[in-house]
């Protein structure tokens, strides 16, 4: 009896082993399927995210902003190096060395070297390729400073609307030449990024409704660029400063800064300057705004006071001259009652760049100092 059971076990053993093998294969397939889904979700999020304003290392999609670095690194460690999905993850991660270790064709090798900032080797490999990749050619010519040839390669890619790289080509082309219409039309219709579709539509002259504070700020910002008067510039700057810091918000503030400076809108220009990231604080001549912030804040307190409604009172007020001297503080900023008294009450301290003024300066001293500010801050 025992012999029969042993014999039966031997007969069933191959079936059991085959069953275990099938279970393992099913488990591995199931695990790989979910990993593939996770990678596809990250890829879709990267495509739908607002574009980076920095020139890309490669036109093939990768996480330029580092948002998914940890998640992609974890995925990379869970996949065998010979798995095609592992190559895709290394590309999305932007890890040139990891891609180099997993590369199985010339294109992957070229991208690996581009991600490692090694264009020399990428150029050598590209020259050996019988069918050169226009996306790699575009990035290489860009690294060489050849903008015209870069745009030529991007234009060729854009003529292939079914190419997965057409969108990224349009994005880079617009980055290099903001006035070019072809990439804007493409992005306004086909960009997977809702933000990019919106901004492209605005830049083409469309009038989409700004449904968020960010979209409204962008519309106001574009309007200020087209009509850079005091009102538009101040409104655009105020709306931008209310947004959380982002790459495009910083770029917009940098575009408005010289316009505010040229028009001597010192109060708004100082607020903008102080809101910029640290790497832009030392830019000349804008760094002088912070050196003269005491004087500028004095102007701000005047503006805030003059903008406040005057309370109704039976008390007599001192009339303000209606025809002030040309170039005076009053003519520049508007009339208020009793300017001299206001100035004396508002100021508790005042620094003149070249001398120390009395504790309570007179209107004439204010006038002189404002004129000095105009002459001291260099024209941009």
Coordinates of C-alpha atoms in Angstrom, one line a residue:
X1 CA 0.0 0.0 0.0
X2 CA 2.8 2.3 0.9
X3 CA 4.6 1.5 -2.3
X4 CA 1.4 2.3 -4.3
X5 CA 1.2 5.7 -2.6
X6 CA 4.9 6.5 -3.3
X7 CA 4.5 5.4 -6.9
X8 CA 1.4 7.7 -7.2
X9 CA 3.3 10.6 -5.6
X10 CA 6.1 10.1 -8.2
X11 CA 3.5 10.2 -11.0
X12 CA 1.9 13.4 -9.6
X13 CA 5.2 15.2 -8.9
X14 CA 5.7 16.5 -12.5
X15 CA 2.1 17.8 -12.5
X16 CA 2.7 19.5 -9.1
X17 CA 5.9 21.1 -10.4
X18 CA 4.2 22.2 -13.6
X19 CA 1.4 23.7 -11.6
X20 CA 3.8 25.6 -9.3
X21 CA 5.7 26.8 -12.4
X22 CA 2.4 28.1 -13.9
X23 CA 1.5 29.8 -10.6
X24 CA 4.9 31.5 -10.5
X25 CA 4.6 32.6 -14.1
X26 CA 1.1 33.9 -13.5
X27 CA 2.3 35.7 -10.4
X28 CA 5.3 37.3 -12.3
X29 CA 3.1 38.2 -15.2
X30 CA 0.6 39.8 -12.8
X31 CA 3.4 41.7 -11.0
X32 CA 4.9 42.9 -14.3
X33 CA 1.5 44.0 -15.6
X34 CA 1.0 46.3 -12.5
X35 CA 4.5 47.6 -12.8
X36 CA 3.9 48.4 -16.5
X37 CA 0.6 50.2 -15.5
X38 CA 2.5 52.2 -12.9
X39 CA 5.1 53.3 -15.4
X40 CA 2.4 54.2 -17.9
X41 CA 0.6 56.4 -15.3
X42 CA 3.9 58.2 -14.5
X43 CA 4.5 58.8 -18.2
X44 CA 1.0 60.2 -18.7
X45 CA 1.5 62.5 -15.7
X46 CA 4.8 63.7 -17.0
X47 CA 3.2 64.5 -20.4
X48 CA 0.3 66.3 -18.8
X49 CA 2.4 68.4 -16.4
X50 CA 3.3 72.1 -17.2
X51 CA 6.5 72.2 -19.3
X52 CA 9.9 72.9 -17.9
X53 CA 11.4 76.2 -19.3
X54 CA 14.9 74.7 -19.3
X55 CA 16.3 73.3 -22.5
X56 CA 16.0 69.5 -22.4
X57 CA 18.9 67.1 -22.5
X58 CA 16.9 64.8 -24.8
X59 CA 13.6 65.0 -26.7
X60 CA 12.7 61.6 -25.3
X61 CA 10.5 62.0 -22.3
X62 CA 12.1 62.1 -18.9
X63 CA 11.4 63.6 -15.5
X64 CA 13.1 67.0 -15.9
X65 CA 11.7 68.4 -12.7
X66 CA 12.5 65.4 -10.5
X67 CA 8.9 65.0 -9.3
X68 CA 8.8 61.2 -9.7
X69 CA 12.5 60.4 -8.9
X70 CA 11.9 58.3 -5.8
X71 CA 9.0 56.4 -7.4
X72 CA 11.0 55.7 -10.6
X73 CA 14.1 54.7 -8.7
X74 CA 12.1 52.1 -6.7
X75 CA 10.7 50.7 -9.9
X76 CA 14.1 50.5 -11.5
X77 CA 15.4 48.4 -8.5
X78 CA 12.4 46.0 -8.9
X79 CA 13.0 45.2 -12.5
X80 CA 15.8 43.1 -14.1
X81 CA 18.3 45.0 -16.2
X82 CA 17.4 43.0 -19.3
X83 CA 13.7 43.9 -19.1
X84 CA 12.6 46.4 -21.8
X85 CA 10.5 48.1 -19.1
X86 CA 13.6 48.6 -17.1
X87 CA 15.1 50.6 -20.0
X88 CA 12.0 52.7 -20.2
X89 CA 12.1 53.5 -16.5
X90 CA 15.8 54.5 -16.7
X91 CA 14.9 56.8 -19.6
X92 CA 12.0 58.4 -17.6
X93 CA 14.3 58.7 -14.6
X94 CA 16.7 60.6 -16.7
X95 CA 19.5 58.4 -15.4
X96 CA 22.0 58.2 -18.2
X97 CA 24.3 55.6 -16.5
X98 CA 21.3 53.3 -15.7
X99 CA 20.2 53.6 -19.3
X100 CA 23.7 52.9 -20.6
X101 CA 23.8 49.7 -18.6
X102 CA 20.5 48.6 -20.0
X103 CA 20.8 49.9 -23.6
X104 CA 20.1 47.4 -26.4
X105 CA 20.2 49.7 -29.5
X106 CA 22.0 52.8 -30.8
X107 CA 19.2 55.1 -30.0
X108 CA 19.2 54.2 -26.3
X109 CA 23.0 54.6 -26.3
X110 CA 22.8 58.1 -27.8
X111 CA 20.1 59.1 -25.2
X112 CA 22.2 57.7 -22.4
X113 CA 25.2 59.8 -23.4
X114 CA 22.9 62.9 -23.8
X115 CA 21.5 62.4 -20.4
X116 CA 25.1 62.1 -19.0
X117 CA 26.0 65.4 -20.7
X118 CA 28.3 63.7 -23.1
X119 CA 27.3 65.1 -26.5
X120 CA 30.7 64.1 -28.1
X121 CA 30.0 60.4 -27.8
X122 CA 26.4 60.9 -28.8
X123 CA 27.6 62.7 -32.0
X124 CA 30.0 59.9 -32.8
X125 CA 27.2 57.3 -32.4
X126 CA 24.8 59.4 -34.5
X127 CA 27.4 59.6 -37.3
X128 CA 27.6 55.8 -37.4
X129 CA 23.9 55.4 -37.7
X130 CA 22.5 54.9 -41.3
X131 CA 19.2 56.4 -40.4
X132 CA 20.0 59.3 -38.0
X133 CA 17.4 60.2 -35.4
X134 CA 16.1 63.8 -35.9
X135 CA 15.2 64.2 -32.3
X136 CA 18.8 63.4 -31.2
X137 CA 20.1 65.7 -34.0
X138 CA 17.9 68.5 -32.7
X139 CA 19.2 68.3 -29.1
X140 CA 22.8 67.9 -30.3
X141 CA 22.7 71.0 -32.5
X142 CA 21.0 72.9 -29.7
X143 CA 23.9 71.9 -27.4
X144 CA 26.3 73.2 -30.1
X145 CA 24.4 76.6 -30.1
X146 CA 23.0 76.1 -33.6
X147 CA 19.5 77.3 -33.1
X148 CA 18.6 77.5 -36.8
X149 CA 19.4 73.8 -37.5
X150 CA 17.8 72.8 -34.3
X151 CA 14.5 74.4 -35.4
X152 CA 14.9 72.7 -38.8
X153 CA 15.1 69.3 -37.2
X154 CA 12.1 70.1 -34.9
X155 CA 10.1 71.3 -37.9
X156 CA 10.7 67.9 -39.6
X157 CA 9.5 66.1 -36.5
X158 CA 6.4 68.3 -36.4
X159 CA 5.5 67.3 -40.0
X160 CA 5.1 63.7 -38.6
X161 CA 1.9 64.3 -36.4
X162 CA 1.7 60.6 -35.5
X163 CA 5.2 60.7 -34.1
X164 CA 5.3 60.5 -30.3
X165 CA 8.0 63.1 -30.3
X166 CA 6.0 65.7 -32.3
X167 CA 4.6 67.2 -29.1
X168 CA 8.0 67.5 -27.4
X169 CA 9.4 68.9 -30.6
X170 CA 6.7 71.6 -30.7
X171 CA 7.4 72.4 -27.0
X172 CA 11.1 72.9 -27.6
X173 CA 10.5 74.9 -30.8
X174 CA 8.2 77.3 -28.9
X175 CA 10.9 77.6 -26.2
X176 CA 13.5 78.6 -28.8
X177 CA 11.2 80.9 -30.8
X178 CA 8.2 82.2 -28.9
X179 CA 6.9 84.0 -32.0
X180 CA 6.7 80.9 -34.2
X181 CA 3.1 80.1 -35.0
X182 CA 3.4 76.4 -36.0
X183 CA 4.4 75.1 -32.6
X184 CA 1.8 77.2 -30.9
X185 CA -1.0 75.9 -33.1
X186 CA 0.1 72.3 -32.4
X187 CA 0.3 72.9 -28.7
X188 CA -3.0 74.6 -28.5
X189 CA -4.7 71.6 -30.0
X190 CA -2.7 68.6 -29.2
X191 CA -0.7 69.2 -26.0
X192 CA -1.6 66.6 -23.3
X193 CA -1.0 69.4 -20.8
X194 CA -4.2 71.4 -20.1
X195 CA -2.0 74.4 -18.9
X196 CA 0.0 74.3 -22.1
X197 CA -3.1 74.2 -24.3
X198 CA -4.4 77.2 -22.4
X199 CA -1.3 79.3 -22.6
X200 CA -0.8 78.5 -26.3
X201 CA -4.3 79.6 -27.0
X202 CA -3.8 82.9 -25.1
X203 CA -0.5 83.5 -27.0
X204 CA -2.3 82.9 -30.3
X205 CA -4.6 85.8 -29.4
X206 CA -7.5 83.7 -28.2
X207 CA -9.7 84.7 -25.3
X208 CA -10.2 81.6 -23.1
X209 CA -11.9 82.1 -19.7
X210 CA -9.5 82.0 -16.8
X211 CA -11.1 79.5 -14.5
X212 CA -8.3 79.5 -11.9
X213 CA -6.2 82.2 -10.2
X214 CA -3.2 80.9 -12.2
X215 CA -5.0 81.2 -15.5
X216 CA -6.3 84.7 -14.7
X217 CA -2.8 85.8 -13.8
X218 CA -1.5 84.5 -17.1
X219 CA -4.1 86.4 -19.1
X220 CA -3.3 89.6 -17.1
X221 CA 0.4 89.0 -17.6
X222 CA 0.1 88.6 -21.4
X223 CA -2.0 91.7 -21.5
X224 CA 0.7 93.6 -19.6
X225 CA 3.3 92.6 -22.1
X226 CA 1.2 93.8 -25.0
X227 CA 0.2 97.0 -23.2
X228 CA 2.9 97.8 -20.6
X229 CA 1.4 100.8 -18.9
X230 CA 1.3 101.4 -15.2
X231 CA -2.1 99.9 -14.6
X232 CA -1.5 96.7 -16.5
X233 CA 1.9 96.1 -15.1
X234 CA 0.8 96.7 -11.5
X235 CA -2.2 94.4 -11.9
X236 CA -0.2 91.6 -13.5
X237 CA 2.5 91.8 -10.9
X238 CA 0.0 91.8 -8.0
X239 CA -1.7 88.7 -9.4
X240 CA 1.6 86.9 -10.0
X241 CA 2.8 87.6 -6.5
X242 CA -0.3 86.0 -5.1
X243 CA 0.5 82.7 -6.7
X244 CA 2.7 80.0 -5.2
X245 CA 6.2 80.0 -6.6
X246 CA 6.6 78.1 -9.8
X247 CA 8.9 78.0 -12.8
X248 CA 6.6 79.9 -15.1
X249 CA 5.6 82.5 -12.4
X250 CA 9.3 83.3 -11.9
X251 CA 9.8 83.6 -15.6
X252 CA 6.8 86.0 -15.9
X253 CA 8.1 88.1 -13.0
X254 CA 11.5 88.3 -14.7
X255 CA 9.8 89.5 -17.9
X256 CA 8.0 92.2 -16.0
X257 CA 10.9 93.4 -13.9
X258 CA 12.7 95.5 -16.6
X259 CA 9.4 97.1 -17.7
X260 CA 8.6 98.2 -14.1
X261 CA 12.1 99.5 -13.7
X262 CA 12.1 101.5 -16.9
X263 CA 8.8 103.2 -15.9
X264 CA 10.2 103.9 -12.4
X265 CA 7.4 102.0 -10.7
X266 CA 9.6 101.6 -7.7
X267 CA 7.0 100.3 -5.2
X268 CA 5.8 97.5 -7.5
X269 CA 9.4 96.8 -8.7
X270 CA 10.7 96.4 -5.1
X271 CA 7.8 94.0 -4.2
X272 CA 8.6 91.9 -7.3
X273 CA 12.4 91.9 -6.6
X274 CA 11.9 90.7 -3.1
X275 CA 9.7 87.9 -4.2
X276 CA 12.1 86.4 -6.7
X277 CA 14.3 83.4 -5.9
X278 CA 17.7 84.2 -4.3
X279 CA 19.7 83.6 -7.5
X280 CA 18.0 86.6 -9.1
X281 CA 18.4 89.0 -6.2
X282 CA 21.9 90.2 -7.2
X283 CA 21.0 91.1 -10.8
X284 CA 22.2 94.6 -11.7
X285 CA 20.7 97.2 -11.6
X286 CA 17.7 95.6 -9.8
X287 CA 19.8 94.9 -6.6
X288 CA 19.8 98.6 -6.0
X289 CA 16.0 98.5 -5.4
X290 CA 16.7 96.7 -2.1
X291 CA 19.4 99.2 -1.2
X292 CA 16.9 102.0 -1.5
X293 CA 13.9 100.2 0.0
X294 CA 13.6 102.7 2.8
X295 CA 12.9 105.5 0.3
X296 CA 10.7 103.2 -1.8
X297 CA 8.7 102.1 1.2
X298 CA 8.1 105.8 2.1
X299 CA 6.6 106.2 -1.4
X300 CA 4.5 103.1 -0.7
X301 CA 3.1 104.5 2.6
X302 CA 2.3 107.7 0.7
X303 CA 0.4 105.8 -2.0
X304 CA -1.5 103.8 0.6
X305 CA -2.5 107.0 2.4
X306 CA -3.5 108.8 -0.7
X307 CA -5.5 105.8 -1.9
X308 CA -7.5 105.6 1.3
X309 CA -10.9 107.5 1.3
X310 CA -10.8 110.7 3.2
X311 CA -13.2 110.6 6.1
X312 CA -16.0 113.2 6.1
X313 CA -15.3 115.9 8.6
X314 CA -16.5 119.5 9.4
X315 CA -12.9 120.4 10.3
X316 CA -11.3 122.8 7.8
X317 CA -8.5 121.4 5.6
X318 CA -5.6 123.1 4.0
X319 CA -6.0 123.5 0.3
X320 CA -3.4 121.8 -1.9
X321 CA -2.0 123.7 -4.9
X322 CA -3.7 122.5 -8.1
X323 CA -0.8 123.4 -10.4
X324 CA 2.3 122.0 -8.7
X325 CA 5.8 122.6 -10.0
X326 CA 6.7 120.2 -12.8
X327 CA 8.5 117.1 -11.6
X328 CA 7.5 117.6 -7.9
X329 CA 6.4 114.8 -5.6
X330 CA 2.9 116.1 -5.7
X331 CA 2.7 116.2 -9.5
X332 CA 4.1 112.7 -9.8
X333 CA 2.0 111.0 -7.2
X334 CA -1.2 113.2 -6.9
X335 CA -2.5 115.7 -4.5
X336 CA -3.2 115.2 -0.8
X337 CA -4.3 117.8 1.7
X338 CA -1.5 119.2 3.9
X339 CA 1.3 117.2 2.2
X340 CA 4.0 118.8 4.4
X341 CA 2.2 117.8 7.6
X342 CA 1.5 114.3 6.2
X343 CA 5.2 113.8 5.4
X344 CA 6.2 114.9 8.9
X345 CA 3.7 112.6 10.5
X346 CA 4.4 109.6 8.3
X347 CA 8.2 109.5 8.7
X348 CA 9.9 108.3 11.8
X349 CA 13.2 107.7 10.1
X350 CA 14.6 108.5 6.7
X351 CA 17.9 107.6 5.0
X352 CA 19.4 109.8 2.3
X353 CA 22.1 108.0 0.2
X354 CA 24.5 110.8 0.6
X355 CA 23.7 112.6 3.8
X356 CA 21.6 112.4 7.0
X357 CA 18.4 114.4 6.9
X358 CA 16.6 115.9 9.9
X359 CA 14.3 113.6 11.9
X360 CA 11.2 115.1 10.3
X361 CA 12.0 116.1 6.7
X362 CA 10.0 118.9 5.0
X363 CA 8.2 118.4 1.7
X364 CA 11.0 120.1 -0.1
X365 CA 13.5 117.6 1.3
X366 CA 11.2 114.8 0.1
X367 CA 11.1 116.4 -3.3
X368 CA 14.9 116.6 -3.4
X369 CA 15.3 113.0 -2.3
X370 CA 12.8 111.6 -4.9
X371 CA 14.7 113.5 -7.5
X372 CA 17.9 112.0 -6.2
X373 CA 16.4 108.5 -6.4
X374 CA 15.5 109.2 -10.0
X375 CA 19.1 110.2 -10.8
X376 CA 20.8 107.6 -8.7
X377 CA 19.1 104.5 -9.9
X378 CA 20.6 103.8 -13.4
X379 CA 18.4 103.7 -16.4
X380 CA 18.0 100.1 -17.6

